[in-house]
Every structure is written in structure tokens, then in C-alpha cells.
PDB file of C-alpha atoms and ligand atoms in Angstrom:
ATOM      1  CA  UNK D   1      29.984   7.638   9.046  1.00  0.00           C
ATOM      2  CA  UNK D   2      31.384   4.679   6.443  1.00  0.00           C
ATOM      3  CA  UNK D   3      31.173   2.360  10.514  1.00  0.00           C
ATOM      4  CA  UNK D   4      27.657   3.623  11.609  1.00  0.00           C
ATOM      5  CA  UNK D   5      25.108   0.800  11.544  1.00  0.00           C
ATOM      6  CA  UNK D   6      21.426   1.523  10.361  1.00  0.00           C
ATOM      7  CA  UNK D   7      18.466  -0.938  11.107  1.00  0.00           C
ATOM      8  CA  UNK D   8      15.608  -0.391   8.999  1.00  0.00           C
ATOM      9  CA  UNK D   9      12.663  -1.563   9.649  1.00  0.00           C
ATOM     10  CA  UNK D  10       9.768  -2.306   6.873  1.00  0.00           C
ATOM     11  CA  UNK D  11      11.062  -2.828   3.087  1.00  0.00           C
ATOM     12  CA  UNK D  12       8.385  -2.405   1.552  1.00  0.00           C
ATOM     13  CA  UNK D  13       8.477   0.180  -1.557  1.00  0.00           C
ATOM     14  CA  UNK D  14       9.737   3.337   0.439  1.00  0.00           C
ATOM     15  CA  UNK D  15      11.803   1.140   2.669  1.00  0.00           C
ATOM     16  CA  UNK D  16      13.769  -0.825   0.181  1.00  0.00           C
ATOM     17  CA  UNK D  17      15.638   2.201  -1.927  1.00  0.00           C
ATOM     18  CA  UNK D  18      16.159   3.809   0.767  1.00  0.00           C
ATOM     19  CA  UNK D  19      17.791   0.777   2.632  1.00  0.00           C
ATOM     20  CA  UNK D  20      19.410   0.438  -0.698  1.00  0.00           C
ATOM     21  CA  UNK D  21      21.028   4.157  -0.971  1.00  0.00           C
ATOM     22  CA  UNK D  22      21.979   3.735   2.723  1.00  0.00           C
ATOM     23  CA  UNK D  23      23.964   1.055   1.960  1.00  0.00           C
ATOM     24  CA  UNK D  24      25.024   3.314  -1.195  1.00  0.00           C
ATOM     25  CA  UNK D  25      26.368   6.185   1.288  1.00  0.00           C
ATOM     26  CA  UNK D  26      27.976   3.834   3.243  1.00  0.00           C
ATOM     27  CA  UNK D  27      26.551   2.616   5.838  1.00  0.00           C
ATOM     28  CA  UNK D  28      25.894  -0.656   7.330  1.00  0.00           C
ATOM     29  CA  UNK D  29      22.158  -1.327   7.038  1.00  0.00           C
ATOM     30  CA  UNK D  30      20.162  -4.799   8.932  1.00  0.00           C
ATOM     31  CA  UNK D  31      16.767  -4.639   7.543  1.00  0.00           C
ATOM     32  CA  UNK D  32      14.003  -6.142   9.136  1.00  0.00           C
ATOM     33  CA  UNK D  33      10.923  -7.249   7.104  1.00  0.00           C
ATOM     34  CA  UNK D  34       7.216  -8.830   8.240  1.00  0.00           C
ATOM     35  CA  UNK D  35       7.680 -10.145   4.943  1.00  0.00           C
ATOM     36  CA  UNK D  36      11.353 -12.073   4.336  1.00  0.00           C
ATOM     37  CA  UNK D  37      10.933 -12.564   0.412  1.00  0.00           C
ATOM     38  CA  UNK D  38      10.436  -8.197   0.630  1.00  0.00           C
ATOM     39  CA  UNK D  39      14.233  -7.299   2.362  1.00  0.00           C
ATOM     40  CA  UNK D  40      16.361 -10.473   0.002  1.00  0.00           C
ATOM     41  CA  UNK D  41      17.424  -7.624  -2.410  1.00  0.00           C
ATOM     42  CA  UNK D  42      19.530  -5.520   0.157  1.00  0.00           C
ATOM     43  CA  UNK D  43      21.540  -8.861   0.229  1.00  0.00           C
ATOM     44  CA  UNK D  44      22.998  -8.000  -2.809  1.00  0.00           C
ATOM     45  CA  UNK D  45      24.110  -4.632  -1.244  1.00  0.00           C
ATOM     46  CA  UNK D  46      26.161  -6.249   1.591  1.00  0.00           C
ATOM     47  CA  UNK D  47      22.700  -4.856   3.670  1.00  0.00           C
ATOM     48  CA  UNK D  48      22.309  -8.454   5.824  1.00  0.00           C
ATOM     49  CA  UNK D  49      18.745  -9.402   6.248  1.00  0.00           C
ATOM     50  CA  UNK D  50      17.496  -9.967   9.625  1.00  0.00           C
ATOM     51  CA  UNK D  51      14.010 -12.687  10.850  1.00  0.00           C
ATOM     52  CA  UNK D  52      13.264 -10.271  13.487  1.00  0.00           C
ATOM     53  CA  UNK D  53      12.973  -6.149  14.154  1.00  0.00           C
ATOM     54  CA  UNK D  54      14.755  -7.000  17.642  1.00  0.00           C
ATOM     55  CA  UNK D  55      18.004  -9.043  15.653  1.00  0.00           C
ATOM     56  CA  UNK D  56      17.440  -6.635  13.257  1.00  0.00           C
ATOM     57  CA  UNK D  57      18.133  -2.993  15.584  1.00  0.00           C
ATOM     58  CA  UNK D  58      20.614  -4.915  17.300  1.00  0.00           C
ATOM     59  CA  UNK D  59      23.872  -2.673  18.064  1.00  0.00           C
ATOM     60  CA  UNK D  60      22.032  -0.149  15.470  1.00  0.00           C
ATOM     61  CA  UNK D  61      23.079   3.170  15.430  1.00  0.00           C
ATOM     62  CA  UNK D  62      20.046   4.211  14.208  1.00  0.00           C
ATOM     63  CA  UNK D  63      16.595   2.640  14.164  1.00  0.00           C
ATOM     64  CA  UNK D  64      14.709   3.787  10.149  1.00  0.00           C
ATOM     65  CA  UNK D  65      11.112   2.844  10.367  1.00  0.00           C
ATOM     66  CA  UNK D  66       9.355   2.906   7.295  1.00  0.00           C
ATOM     67  CA  UNK D  67       6.420   0.995   8.387  1.00  0.00           C
ATOM     68  CA  UNK D  68       2.996   1.339   6.878  1.00  0.00           C
ATOM     69  CA  UNK D  69       0.565   2.667   9.837  1.00  0.00           C
ATOM     70  CA  UNK D  70       0.676   3.750  13.342  1.00  0.00           C
ATOM     71  CA  UNK D  71      -0.150  -0.073  14.538  1.00  0.00           C
ATOM     72  CA  UNK D  72       2.933  -1.741  12.214  1.00  0.00           C
ATOM     73  CA  UNK D  73       5.597   0.972  13.792  1.00  0.00           C
ATOM     74  CA  UNK D  74       3.801   0.130  17.639  1.00  0.00           C
ATOM     75  CA  UNK D  75       4.187  -3.470  16.840  1.00  0.00           C
ATOM     76  CA  UNK D  76       8.533  -3.040  16.896  1.00  0.00           C
ATOM     77  CA  UNK D  77       7.937  -0.105  19.205  1.00  0.00           C
ATOM     78  CA  UNK D  78       9.963  -2.257  22.580  1.00  0.00           C
ATOM     79  CA  UNK D  79      12.589  -4.131  19.714  1.00  0.00           C
ATOM     80  CA  UNK D  80      13.350   0.260  18.463  1.00  0.00           C
ATOM     81  CA  UNK D  81      13.310   1.417  22.077  1.00  0.00           C
ATOM     82  CA  UNK D  82      15.346  -1.360  23.877  1.00  0.00           C
ATOM     83  CA  UNK D  83      17.893  -1.048  20.923  1.00  0.00           C
ATOM     84  CA  UNK D  84      18.918   2.362  22.567  1.00  0.00           C
ATOM     85  CA  UNK D  85      19.984   4.154  18.799  1.00  0.00           C
ATOM     86  CA  UNK D  86      18.487   7.336  17.413  1.00  0.00           C
ATOM     87  CA  UNK D  87      15.165   6.247  15.954  1.00  0.00           C
ATOM     88  CA  UNK D  88      13.904   8.029  12.820  1.00  0.00           C
ATOM     89  CA  UNK D  89      10.252   7.764  12.497  1.00  0.00           C
ATOM     90  CA  UNK D  90       9.765   8.264   9.181  1.00  0.00           C
ATOM     91  CA  UNK D  91       6.200   6.111   8.308  1.00  0.00           C
ATOM     92  CA  UNK D  92       2.748   8.766   8.230  1.00  0.00           C
ATOM     93  CA  UNK D  93       1.555   7.807  11.291  1.00  0.00           C
ATOM     94  CA  UNK D  94       0.150  11.231  11.739  1.00  0.00           C
ATOM     95  CA  UNK D  95      -0.319  13.508  14.861  1.00  0.00           C
ATOM     96  CA  UNK D  96      -1.753  11.118  18.200  1.00  0.00           C
ATOM     97  CA  UNK D  97       0.769   8.175  17.240  1.00  0.00           C
ATOM     98  CA  UNK D  98       3.631  10.524  16.822  1.00  0.00           C
ATOM     99  CA  UNK D  99       2.792  11.585  20.833  1.00  0.00           C
ATOM    100  CA  UNK D 100       2.686   8.504  21.804  1.00  0.00           C
ATOM    101  CA  UNK D 101       6.311   7.139  20.023  1.00  0.00           C
ATOM    102  CA  UNK D 102       8.071  10.015  21.295  1.00  0.00           C
ATOM    103  CA  UNK D 103       7.177  10.183  25.144  1.00  0.00           C
ATOM    104  CA  UNK D 104       8.449   6.528  24.311  1.00  0.00           C
ATOM    105  CA  UNK D 105      10.998   7.045  23.508  1.00  0.00           C
ATOM    106  CA  UNK D 106      11.030  10.479  25.557  1.00  0.00           C
ATOM    107  CA  UNK D 107      10.998   7.695  29.387  1.00  0.00           C
ATOM    108  CA  UNK D 108      13.127   5.323  27.472  1.00  0.00           C
ATOM    109  CA  UNK D 109      15.749   7.984  27.122  1.00  0.00           C
ATOM    110  CA  UNK D 110      15.819   7.192  23.261  1.00  0.00           C
ATOM    111  CA  UNK D 111      16.466  10.047  21.629  1.00  0.00           C
ATOM    112  CA  UNK D 112      13.804  10.423  18.302  1.00  0.00           C
ATOM    113  CA  UNK D 113      13.500  12.351  15.596  1.00  0.00           C
ATOM    114  CA  UNK D 114       9.824  12.283  13.588  1.00  0.00           C
ATOM    115  CA  UNK D 115      11.024  12.325   9.609  1.00  0.00           C
ATOM    116  CA  UNK D 116       8.449  11.511   7.552  1.00  0.00           C
ATOM    117  CA  UNK D 117       9.086  12.244   3.547  1.00  0.00           C
ATOM    118  CA  UNK D 118       8.007  13.482   0.717  1.00  0.00           C
ATOM    119  CA  UNK D 119       8.401  11.938  -2.623  1.00  0.00           C
ATOM    120  CA  UNK D 120       6.892   8.704  -3.727  1.00  0.00           C
ATOM    121  CA  UNK D 121       8.743   5.494  -5.844  1.00  0.00           C
ATOM    122  CA  UNK D 122      11.192   7.264  -7.556  1.00  0.00           C
ATOM    123  CA  UNK D 123      12.117   9.873  -5.274  1.00  0.00           C
ATOM    124  CA  UNK D 124      13.100   7.333  -2.889  1.00  0.00           C
ATOM    125  CA  UNK D 125      15.161   5.359  -6.103  1.00  0.00           C
ATOM    126  CA  UNK D 126      16.247   8.246  -6.897  1.00  0.00           C
ATOM    127  CA  UNK D 127      17.486   9.772  -3.015  1.00  0.00           C
ATOM    128  CA  UNK D 128      15.222  12.827  -4.094  1.00  0.00           C
ATOM    129  CA  UNK D 129      12.823  12.669  -1.149  1.00  0.00           C
ATOM    130  CA  UNK D 130      12.312  15.894   0.734  1.00  0.00           C
ATOM    131  CA  UNK D 131      13.153  14.637   4.922  1.00  0.00           C
ATOM    132  CA  UNK D 132      10.819  16.385   7.159  1.00  0.00           C
ATOM    133  CA  UNK D 133      12.402  16.286  10.047  1.00  0.00           C
ATOM    134  CA  UNK D 134      11.317  17.007  13.934  1.00  0.00           C
ATOM    135  CA  UNK D 135      13.296  16.623  16.766  1.00  0.00           C
ATOM    136  CA  UNK D 136      16.193  17.898  19.238  1.00  0.00           C
ATOM    137  CA  UNK D 137      18.622  20.585  17.437  1.00  0.00           C
ATOM    138  CA  UNK D 138      21.892  18.450  18.767  1.00  0.00           C
ATOM    139  CA  UNK D 139      20.855  15.269  16.293  1.00  0.00           C
ATOM    140  CA  UNK D 140      20.544  17.406  13.061  1.00  0.00           C
ATOM    141  CA  UNK D 141      24.923  17.409  12.340  1.00  0.00           C
ATOM    142  CA  UNK D 142      24.459  13.459  13.199  1.00  0.00           C
ATOM    143  CA  UNK D 143      21.738  12.399  10.926  1.00  0.00           C
ATOM    144  CA  UNK D 144      22.443  14.597   8.055  1.00  0.00           C
ATOM    145  CA  UNK D 145      24.198  12.285   6.301  1.00  0.00           C
ATOM    146  CA  UNK D 146      21.348   9.670   7.162  1.00  0.00           C
ATOM    147  CA  UNK D 147      19.209  12.211   5.471  1.00  0.00           C
ATOM    148  CA  UNK D 148      21.489  13.452   2.618  1.00  0.00           C
ATOM    149  CA  UNK D 149      21.507   9.556   1.336  1.00  0.00           C
ATOM    150  CA  UNK D 150      18.054   9.294   0.913  1.00  0.00           C
ATOM    151  CA  UNK D 151      16.408  12.796   0.671  1.00  0.00           C
ATOM    152  CA  UNK D 152      17.849  15.948  -2.230  1.00  0.00           C
ATOM    153  CA  UNK D 153      16.931  18.305   0.655  1.00  0.00           C
ATOM    154  CA  UNK D 154      15.495  18.283   4.726  1.00  0.00           C
ATOM    155  CA  UNK D 155      13.958  20.492   6.541  1.00  0.00           C
ATOM    156  CA  UNK D 156      14.043  21.024   9.832  1.00  0.00           C
ATOM    157  CA  UNK D 157      10.444  22.516  11.648  1.00  0.00           C
ATOM    158  CA  UNK D 158      10.823  21.962  15.410  1.00  0.00           C
ATOM    159  CA  UNK D 159      10.408  19.739  18.234  1.00  0.00           C
ATOM    160  CA  UNK D 160       8.955  16.680  17.438  1.00  0.00           C
ATOM    161  CA  UNK D 161       5.314  16.522  16.185  1.00  0.00           C
ATOM    162  CA  UNK D 162       5.851  18.937  13.779  1.00  0.00           C
ATOM    163  CA  UNK D 163       7.399  16.817  10.714  1.00  0.00           C
ATOM    164  CA  UNK D 164       4.577  14.764  10.779  1.00  0.00           C
ATOM    165  CA  UNK D 165       1.757  17.895  11.301  1.00  0.00           C
ATOM    166  CA  UNK D 166       3.628  19.718   8.151  1.00  0.00           C
ATOM    167  CA  UNK D 167       3.353  16.206   6.344  1.00  0.00           C
ATOM    168  CA  UNK D 168      -0.209  16.110   7.131  1.00  0.00           C
ATOM    169  CA  UNK D 169      -0.429  19.228   5.451  1.00  0.00           C
ATOM    170  CA  UNK D 170       1.030  18.411   2.591  1.00  0.00           C
ATOM    171  CA  UNK D 171      -0.853  15.056   2.354  1.00  0.00           C
ATOM    172  CA  UNK D 172      -4.165  16.693   2.100  1.00  0.00           C
ATOM    173  CA  UNK D 173      -3.389  18.410  -1.015  1.00  0.00           C
ATOM    174  CA  UNK D 174      -1.890  15.165  -2.352  1.00  0.00           C
ATOM    175  CA  UNK D 175      -5.007  13.470  -1.924  1.00  0.00           C
ATOM    176  CA  UNK D 176      -6.399  17.121  -3.211  1.00  0.00           C
ATOM    177  CA  UNK D 177      -5.349  17.202  -6.446  1.00  0.00           C
ATOM    178  CA  UNK D 178      -5.680  13.358  -6.887  1.00  0.00           C
ATOM    179  CA  UNK D 179      -8.974  14.082  -6.128  1.00  0.00           C
ATOM    180  CA  UNK D 180      -9.811  16.387  -8.601  1.00  0.00           C
ATOM    181  CA  UNK D 181      -7.816  15.488 -11.364  1.00  0.00           C
ATOM    182  CA  UNK D 182     -10.287  12.724 -11.073  1.00  0.00           C
ATOM    183  CA  UNK D 183     -12.653  14.515 -10.813  1.00  0.00           C
ATOM    184  CA  UNK D 184     -12.241  16.854 -14.279  1.00  0.00           C
ATOM    185  CA  UNK D 185     -11.344  13.088 -15.757  1.00  0.00           C
ATOM    186  CA  UNK D 186     -14.072  11.604 -15.384  1.00  0.00           C
ATOM    187  CA  UNK D 187     -16.384  14.119 -16.391  1.00  0.00           C
ATOM    188  CA  UNK D 188     -14.240  15.316 -19.521  1.00  0.00           C
ATOM    189  CA  UNK D 189     -14.904  11.287 -20.295  1.00  0.00           C
ATOM    190  CA  UNK D 190     -19.237  10.958 -19.363  1.00  0.00           C
ATOM    191  CA  UNK D 191     -19.085  14.792 -21.415  1.00  0.00           C
ATOM    192  CA  UNK D 192     -18.043  13.086 -24.347  1.00  0.00           C
ATOM    193  CA  UNK D 193     -14.733  14.797 -24.267  1.00  0.00           C
ATOM    194  CA  UNK D 194     -11.525  13.818 -24.381  1.00  0.00           C
ATOM    195  CA  UNK D 195      -9.595  14.101 -20.849  1.00  0.00           C
ATOM    196  CA  UNK D 196      -5.946  14.042 -22.898  1.00  0.00           C
ATOM    197  CA  UNK D 197      -7.706  17.563 -24.258  1.00  0.00           C
ATOM    198  CA  UNK D 198      -8.320  18.325 -20.853  1.00  0.00           C
ATOM    199  CA  UNK D 199      -4.518  18.375 -19.334  1.00  0.00           C
ATOM    200  CA  UNK D 200      -3.143  19.627 -22.891  1.00  0.00           C
ATOM    201  CA  UNK D 201      -5.553  22.788 -22.788  1.00  0.00           C
ATOM    202  CA  UNK D 202      -4.037  22.991 -18.438  1.00  0.00           C
ATOM    203  CA  UNK D 203      -0.697  22.289 -19.680  1.00  0.00           C
ATOM    204  CA  UNK D 204       2.161  24.756 -19.650  1.00  0.00           C
ATOM    205  CA  UNK D 205      -0.389  27.436 -17.404  1.00  0.00           C
ATOM    206  CA  UNK D 206      -1.139  28.882 -14.064  1.00  0.00           C
ATOM    207  CA  UNK D 207      -3.756  26.214 -13.391  1.00  0.00           C
ATOM    208  CA  UNK D 208      -1.226  23.249 -14.967  1.00  0.00           C
ATOM    209  CA  UNK D 209       0.171  20.637 -12.339  1.00  0.00           C
ATOM    210  CA  UNK D 210       3.245  17.387 -12.778  1.00  0.00           C
ATOM    211  CA  UNK D 211       0.597  15.975 -10.442  1.00  0.00           C
ATOM    212  CA  UNK D 212      -1.997  16.116 -12.975  1.00  0.00           C
ATOM    213  CA  UNK D 213      -0.631  14.481 -15.566  1.00  0.00           C
ATOM    214  CA  UNK D 214       0.711  11.719 -14.064  1.00  0.00           C
ATOM    215  CA  UNK D 215      -1.992  11.053 -12.413  1.00  0.00           C
ATOM    216  CA  UNK D 216      -4.188  11.638 -14.720  1.00  0.00           C
ATOM    217  CA  UNK D 217      -2.375   9.965 -17.072  1.00  0.00           C
ATOM    218  CA  UNK D 218      -2.989   6.795 -14.926  1.00  0.00           C
ATOM    219  CA  UNK D 219      -6.827   7.265 -14.783  1.00  0.00           C
ATOM    220  CA  UNK D 220      -6.619   7.943 -18.289  1.00  0.00           C
ATOM    221  CA  UNK D 221      -4.143   4.849 -19.045  1.00  0.00           C
ATOM    222  CA  UNK D 222      -5.934   3.142 -16.488  1.00  0.00           C
ATOM    223  CA  UNK D 223      -2.839   1.569 -15.367  1.00  0.00           C
ATOM    224  CA  UNK D 224      -2.141   2.122 -11.410  1.00  0.00           C
ATOM    225  CA  UNK D 225       1.735   0.005 -10.838  1.00  0.00           C
ATOM    226  CA  UNK D 226       1.603   1.112  -7.181  1.00  0.00           C
ATOM    227  CA  UNK D 227       3.925   4.157  -6.428  1.00  0.00           C
ATOM    228  CA  UNK D 228       1.604   5.352  -3.069  1.00  0.00           C
ATOM    229  CA  UNK D 229      -1.035   2.680  -2.434  1.00  0.00           C
ATOM    230  CA  UNK D 230      -4.644   3.692  -2.488  1.00  0.00           C
ATOM    231  CA  UNK D 231      -5.244   2.229   1.484  1.00  0.00           C
ATOM    232  CA  UNK D 232      -2.766   4.231   2.725  1.00  0.00           C
ATOM    233  CA  UNK D 233      -4.231   7.501   0.949  1.00  0.00           C
ATOM    234  CA  UNK D 234      -7.107   6.187   2.670  1.00  0.00           C
ATOM    235  CA  UNK D 235      -4.971   6.259   5.780  1.00  0.00           C
ATOM    236  CA  UNK D 236      -3.687   9.778   5.349  1.00  0.00           C
ATOM    237  CA  UNK D 237      -7.141  10.808   4.405  1.00  0.00           C
ATOM    238  CA  UNK D 238      -8.082   9.834   7.943  1.00  0.00           C
ATOM    239  CA  UNK D 239      -4.954  11.190  10.112  1.00  0.00           C
ATOM    240  CA  UNK D 240      -5.396  14.475   8.194  1.00  0.00           C
ATOM    241  CA  UNK D 241      -9.619  14.575   9.049  1.00  0.00           C
ATOM    242  CA  UNK D 242      -8.792  12.912  12.734  1.00  0.00           C
ATOM    243  CA  UNK D 243      -5.720  15.379  12.960  1.00  0.00           C
ATOM    244  CA  UNK D 244      -7.702  18.533  11.877  1.00  0.00           C
ATOM    245  CA  UNK D 245     -10.468  17.747  14.640  1.00  0.00           C
ATOM    246  CA  UNK D 246     -14.119  19.232  14.189  1.00  0.00           C
ATOM    247  CA  UNK D 247     -13.529  22.871  13.867  1.00  0.00           C
ATOM    248  CA  UNK D 248     -12.764  22.611  10.501  1.00  0.00           C
ATOM    249  CA  UNK D 249     -14.730  21.951   7.607  1.00  0.00           C
ATOM    250  CA  UNK D 250     -12.197  20.151   5.453  1.00  0.00           C
ATOM    251  CA  UNK D 251     -15.086  18.438   2.826  1.00  0.00           C
ATOM    252  CA  UNK D 252     -12.691  18.174  -0.067  1.00  0.00           C
ATOM    253  CA  UNK D 253     -10.444  15.561   2.378  1.00  0.00           C
ATOM    254  CA  UNK D 254     -13.731  13.992   3.222  1.00  0.00           C
ATOM    255  CA  UNK D 255     -14.314  13.512  -0.327  1.00  0.00           C
ATOM    256  CA  UNK D 256     -11.457  12.606  -1.804  1.00  0.00           C
ATOM    257  CA  UNK D 257     -11.538   9.923   1.563  1.00  0.00           C
ATOM    258  CA  UNK D 258     -14.995   8.197   0.169  1.00  0.00           C
ATOM    259  CA  UNK D 259     -13.658   8.007  -3.679  1.00  0.00           C
ATOM    260  CA  UNK D 260     -10.592   6.434  -1.844  1.00  0.00           C
ATOM    261  CA  UNK D 261     -12.244   4.105   0.624  1.00  0.00           C
ATOM    262  CA  UNK D 262     -15.367   2.781  -2.485  1.00  0.00           C
ATOM    263  CA  UNK D 263     -11.661   2.802  -4.623  1.00  0.00           C
ATOM    264  CA  UNK D 264      -9.906   0.355  -2.198  1.00  0.00           C
ATOM    265  CA  UNK D 265     -13.337  -1.023  -1.548  1.00  0.00           C
ATOM    266  CA  UNK D 266     -13.384  -2.581  -5.002  1.00  0.00           C
ATOM    267  CA  UNK D 267     -10.379  -4.243  -5.063  1.00  0.00           C
ATOM    268  CA  UNK D 268      -7.527  -1.749  -5.673  1.00  0.00           C
ATOM    269  CA  UNK D 269      -6.531  -0.643  -2.164  1.00  0.00           C
ATOM    270  CA  UNK D 270      -2.606  -1.770  -3.755  1.00  0.00           C
ATOM    271  CA  UNK D 271      -3.183   0.206  -6.926  1.00  0.00           C
ATOM    272  CA  UNK D 272      -1.812   3.610  -6.937  1.00  0.00           C
ATOM    273  CA  UNK D 273      -3.722   6.441  -4.948  1.00  0.00           C
ATOM    274  CA  UNK D 274      -4.589   7.233  -8.497  1.00  0.00           C
ATOM    275  CA  UNK D 275      -6.875   4.117  -8.667  1.00  0.00           C
ATOM    276  CA  UNK D 276      -9.391   6.654  -6.285  1.00  0.00           C
ATOM    277  CA  UNK D 277     -11.157   7.062 -10.274  1.00  0.00           C
ATOM    278  CA  UNK D 278     -12.902   4.417  -9.528  1.00  0.00           C
ATOM    279  CA  UNK D 279     -14.388   5.587  -6.158  1.00  0.00           C
ATOM    280  CA  UNK D 280     -16.402   7.765  -8.762  1.00  0.00           C
ATOM    281  CA  UNK D 281     -17.379   5.433 -11.317  1.00  0.00           C
TER     282      UNK D 281
HETATM  283  N1  LIG U 301       4.611   4.978  -0.745  1.00  0.00           N
HETATM  284  C1  LIG U 301       5.051   6.149  -0.878  1.00  0.00           C
HETATM  285  O1  LIG U 301       4.338   7.249  -2.584  1.00  0.00           O
HETATM  286  C2  LIG U 301       5.169   7.200   0.307  1.00  0.00           C
HETATM  287  C3  LIG U 301       5.586   8.140   0.914  1.00  0.00           C
HETATM  288  C4  LIG U 301       5.852   8.935   1.448  1.00  0.00           C
HETATM  289  C5  LIG U 301       5.363   8.723   2.729  1.00  0.00           C
HETATM  290  N2  LIG U 301       4.550   7.005   2.554  1.00  0.00           N
HETATM  291  C6  LIG U 301       4.502   6.839   3.799  1.00  0.00           C
HETATM  292  O2  LIG U 301       5.061   5.760   3.975  1.00  0.00           O
HETATM  293  C7  LIG U 301       5.100   4.349   4.682  1.00  0.00           C
HETATM  294  C8  LIG U 301       5.470   3.183   4.110  1.00  0.00           C
HETATM  295  O3  LIG U 301       5.492   2.920   2.791  1.00  0.00           O
HETATM  296  P1  LIG U 301       5.059   1.666   1.341  1.00  0.00           P
HETATM  297  O4  LIG U 301       4.230   2.803  -0.044  1.00  0.00           O
HETATM  298  O5  LIG U 301       6.813   1.802   1.653  1.00  0.00           O
HETATM  299  O6  LIG U 301       4.391   1.042   1.786  1.00  0.00           O
HETATM  300  P2  LIG U 301       3.775  -0.384   1.293  1.00  0.00           P
HETATM  301  O7  LIG U 301       5.143  -0.729   0.358  1.00  0.00           O
HETATM  302  O8  LIG U 301       2.832  -0.953   1.684  1.00  0.00           O
HETATM  303  O9  LIG U 301       4.999  -0.644   2.995  1.00  0.00           O
HETATM  304  C9  LIG U 301       4.459  -0.899   4.003  1.00  0.00           C
HETATM  305  C10 LIG U 301       5.594  -1.788   4.774  1.00  0.00           C
HETATM  306  O10 LIG U 301       4.958  -1.845   6.626  1.00  0.00           O
HETATM  307  C11 LIG U 301       4.492  -3.217   6.489  1.00  0.00           C
HETATM  308  N3  LIG U 301       3.736  -3.742   7.661  1.00  0.00           N
HETATM  309  C12 LIG U 301       2.958  -3.020   7.568  1.00  0.00           C
HETATM  310  N4  LIG U 301       1.919  -3.894   8.058  1.00  0.00           N
HETATM  311  C13 LIG U 301       2.576  -4.161   9.035  1.00  0.00           C
HETATM  312  C14 LIG U 301       2.383  -4.403  10.725  1.00  0.00           C
HETATM  313  N5  LIG U 301       1.210  -5.060  11.348  1.00  0.00           N
HETATM  314  N6  LIG U 301       3.995  -5.290  11.442  1.00  0.00           N
HETATM  315  C15 LIG U 301       4.762  -5.994  10.537  1.00  0.00           C
HETATM  316  N7  LIG U 301       4.664  -4.557   9.002  1.00  0.00           N
HETATM  317  C16 LIG U 301       3.566  -4.374   8.760  1.00  0.00           C
HETATM  318  C17 LIG U 301       4.927  -4.033   5.193  1.00  0.00           C
HETATM  319  O11 LIG U 301       5.826  -5.353   6.006  1.00  0.00           O
HETATM  320  P3  LIG U 301       5.069  -6.045   4.337  1.00  0.00           P
HETATM  321  O12 LIG U 301       5.757  -6.113   2.910  1.00  0.00           O
HETATM  322  O13 LIG U 301       4.824  -7.714   4.715  1.00  0.00           O
HETATM  323  O14 LIG U 301       3.072  -6.169   4.305  1.00  0.00           O
HETATM  324  C18 LIG U 301       5.845  -2.709   4.815  1.00  0.00           C
HETATM  325  O15 LIG U 301       7.291  -3.353   5.311  1.00  0.00           O
HETATM  326  C19 LIG U 301       3.613   4.782   5.153  1.00  0.00           C
HETATM  327  O16 LIG U 301       2.912   5.469   6.493  1.00  0.00           O
HETATM  328  C20 LIG U 301       2.958   5.469   3.629  1.00  0.00           C
HETATM  329  O17 LIG U 301       2.529   5.642   4.109  1.00  0.00           O
HETATM  330  C21 LIG U 301       4.452   5.836   1.105  1.00  0.00           C
END
């Protein structure tokens, strides 16, 4: 494994620590990022940084894409497929883009793993993500060292597409929890109740969830260092609604999306998704 080469395309909040952990685990890492400065810290770990995706993927055994959305991944698709490396698609791009990438990979004869992750900046730094993996069974063993380097566990869920569907299910939960937390915090403030009393009241009981304290604490402090950007949470809420189609009434996701979009419009797109709070105001 130590000699295997991983090209990492996208070294943002998640891609950078994932690439660093791959390097620490002994992989040779070749990195590319649209804004080159964000990839530069990897050079200190012995990774090579390239100025184009084509150069980064040359000779790689794996290509890990950790880019913002479907169009960003699509922009590097030809480079990835041209490399012939196993394509690990880890960014959250939803059902339709994943199907397109899986089909393109199949046509090109390139092994493809749909591998979105659960967890945010800190778990990514700690190598404690949960990898949701979907793809051919014969790739499991080959991918295991890579996934072990970035994650605490890997859940294989079936053919490509299945992991992205599970990811959307989980992210519907994430945006719902954040929205519910924002509503209770904002309601407390409006009623003249200290919102910390709300967090204390639910603490340790059946109503408690760590996310309420994490995101609620940020809302109360009005401090939103980005862990998961508001604009990406809005993108994911849109992907959830698109995937759900017209026959399912996801009113909670729609409400969360409205708040997220209002927060983005108010200039909080790059803040942590807890800034959804501003969408209520
Ligand atoms: N943060 C989380 O908690 C988390 C958790 C699980 C999954 N995810 C998902 O993982 C993906 C990456 O998230 P992140 O938090 O790392 O986001 P991020 O910090 O915003 O990084 C996004 C990356 O995509 C690149 N990019 C954006 N548009 C591009 C384009 N048109 N062409 C080329 N590159 C482009 C960015 O390049 P620049 O640096 O040049 O902008 C950057 O490398 C997203 O799909 C997100 O939803 C995030």
C-alpha cells in the first residue's frame, strides 16, 4: 500500500485534511486545487501539488474527488477518466450527478466508487469520518486502506448510487436538526428566555442531541467558523428535495432550505451552516 498513489482533486475544508491523512498513512499524494494556495500546506507533508487536474492524476492508482458540487466534479471528469485510476467520488453531488459519473466511468472502463462521507471538518482532521461506500464488491479490499486513512469506519451499501442516496437521507436529518435548533434558539430569544436554559433543559435527556449544543452554541455566540458552509447545506437541501420528487412532502427540508437561502442571501454563505439562524431573522 505504501507505494500507492492517490490524486486528491479539491483541497477545501474536507479535502485538505483527508489528503493530509492519506499522506500520513503512507500513500503518495498528488494534489490539485482550483485555488492553488489551499493545497500548499500539503507540500510540507511530502505531497506533490500540481497546477492542473490532468497533471495531478497522471500515474495515480486512485483519484479522490472532494469538490463542491456536481458541476465542479464534472469539470474534472475527463481528466479523472483519462487517468484510468480507481475513481473515489466523495463530494456530495446527489443522485443524478452520481448516476452520470457512474455511467461515464463504466463507459470508460474506469472503476468507480460512490463514496460520500459523514462528519465535518474536525472528524476529517482526526481521520474519523464515516465513509458511505457503494460500488463493485471487488473494490472493497483495494479501497480499504484508503478509507481507513480518512475514516473511523466504512459502510458498504451496494452498487454506485446507493451511498449518495444514504448521504441525502442523513443530510435531510442534518438540516432538519440545524433548523429545529435555530427555531428554538430564536424563539427563546424572542420570548425573553435565555436560550442556554433551553440547551440545559434538554441536556442528557431523551430530547438531547449533541448537534443542538454544537450548532445552538454557535447561534447563541453568533460565531460561525466554517465547518460545513451554509451554501453547501443549501445545495444539499436542494439535492434532497430533487431526489425526493413530487410525491413526498418534505416540508421540513423546504423550510430549512428557505432559511439557508435567506442566510446565504444575507452574506453568510461561507459561514458555518449554523448561520441558518440568520434566515429566521
Ligand atoms: N464540510 C463538511 O462538513 C462536509 C461534510 C461532508 C461532505 N461535504 C461535502 O464535501 C464537498 C466539499 O466540501 P468542503 O466543505 O470541503 O467545501 P469547500 O471547503 O467549499 O471546498 C470546495 C472545493 O471545491 C472546489 N471548487 C468549487 N467549485 C469549483 C469549480 N467550479 N471548479 C473547480 N473546483 C471547484 C473548491 O476550490 P477553491 O478552493 O478554488 O474554491 C474547493 O477545493 C461538498 O460537496 C460538501 O457538501 C462537506
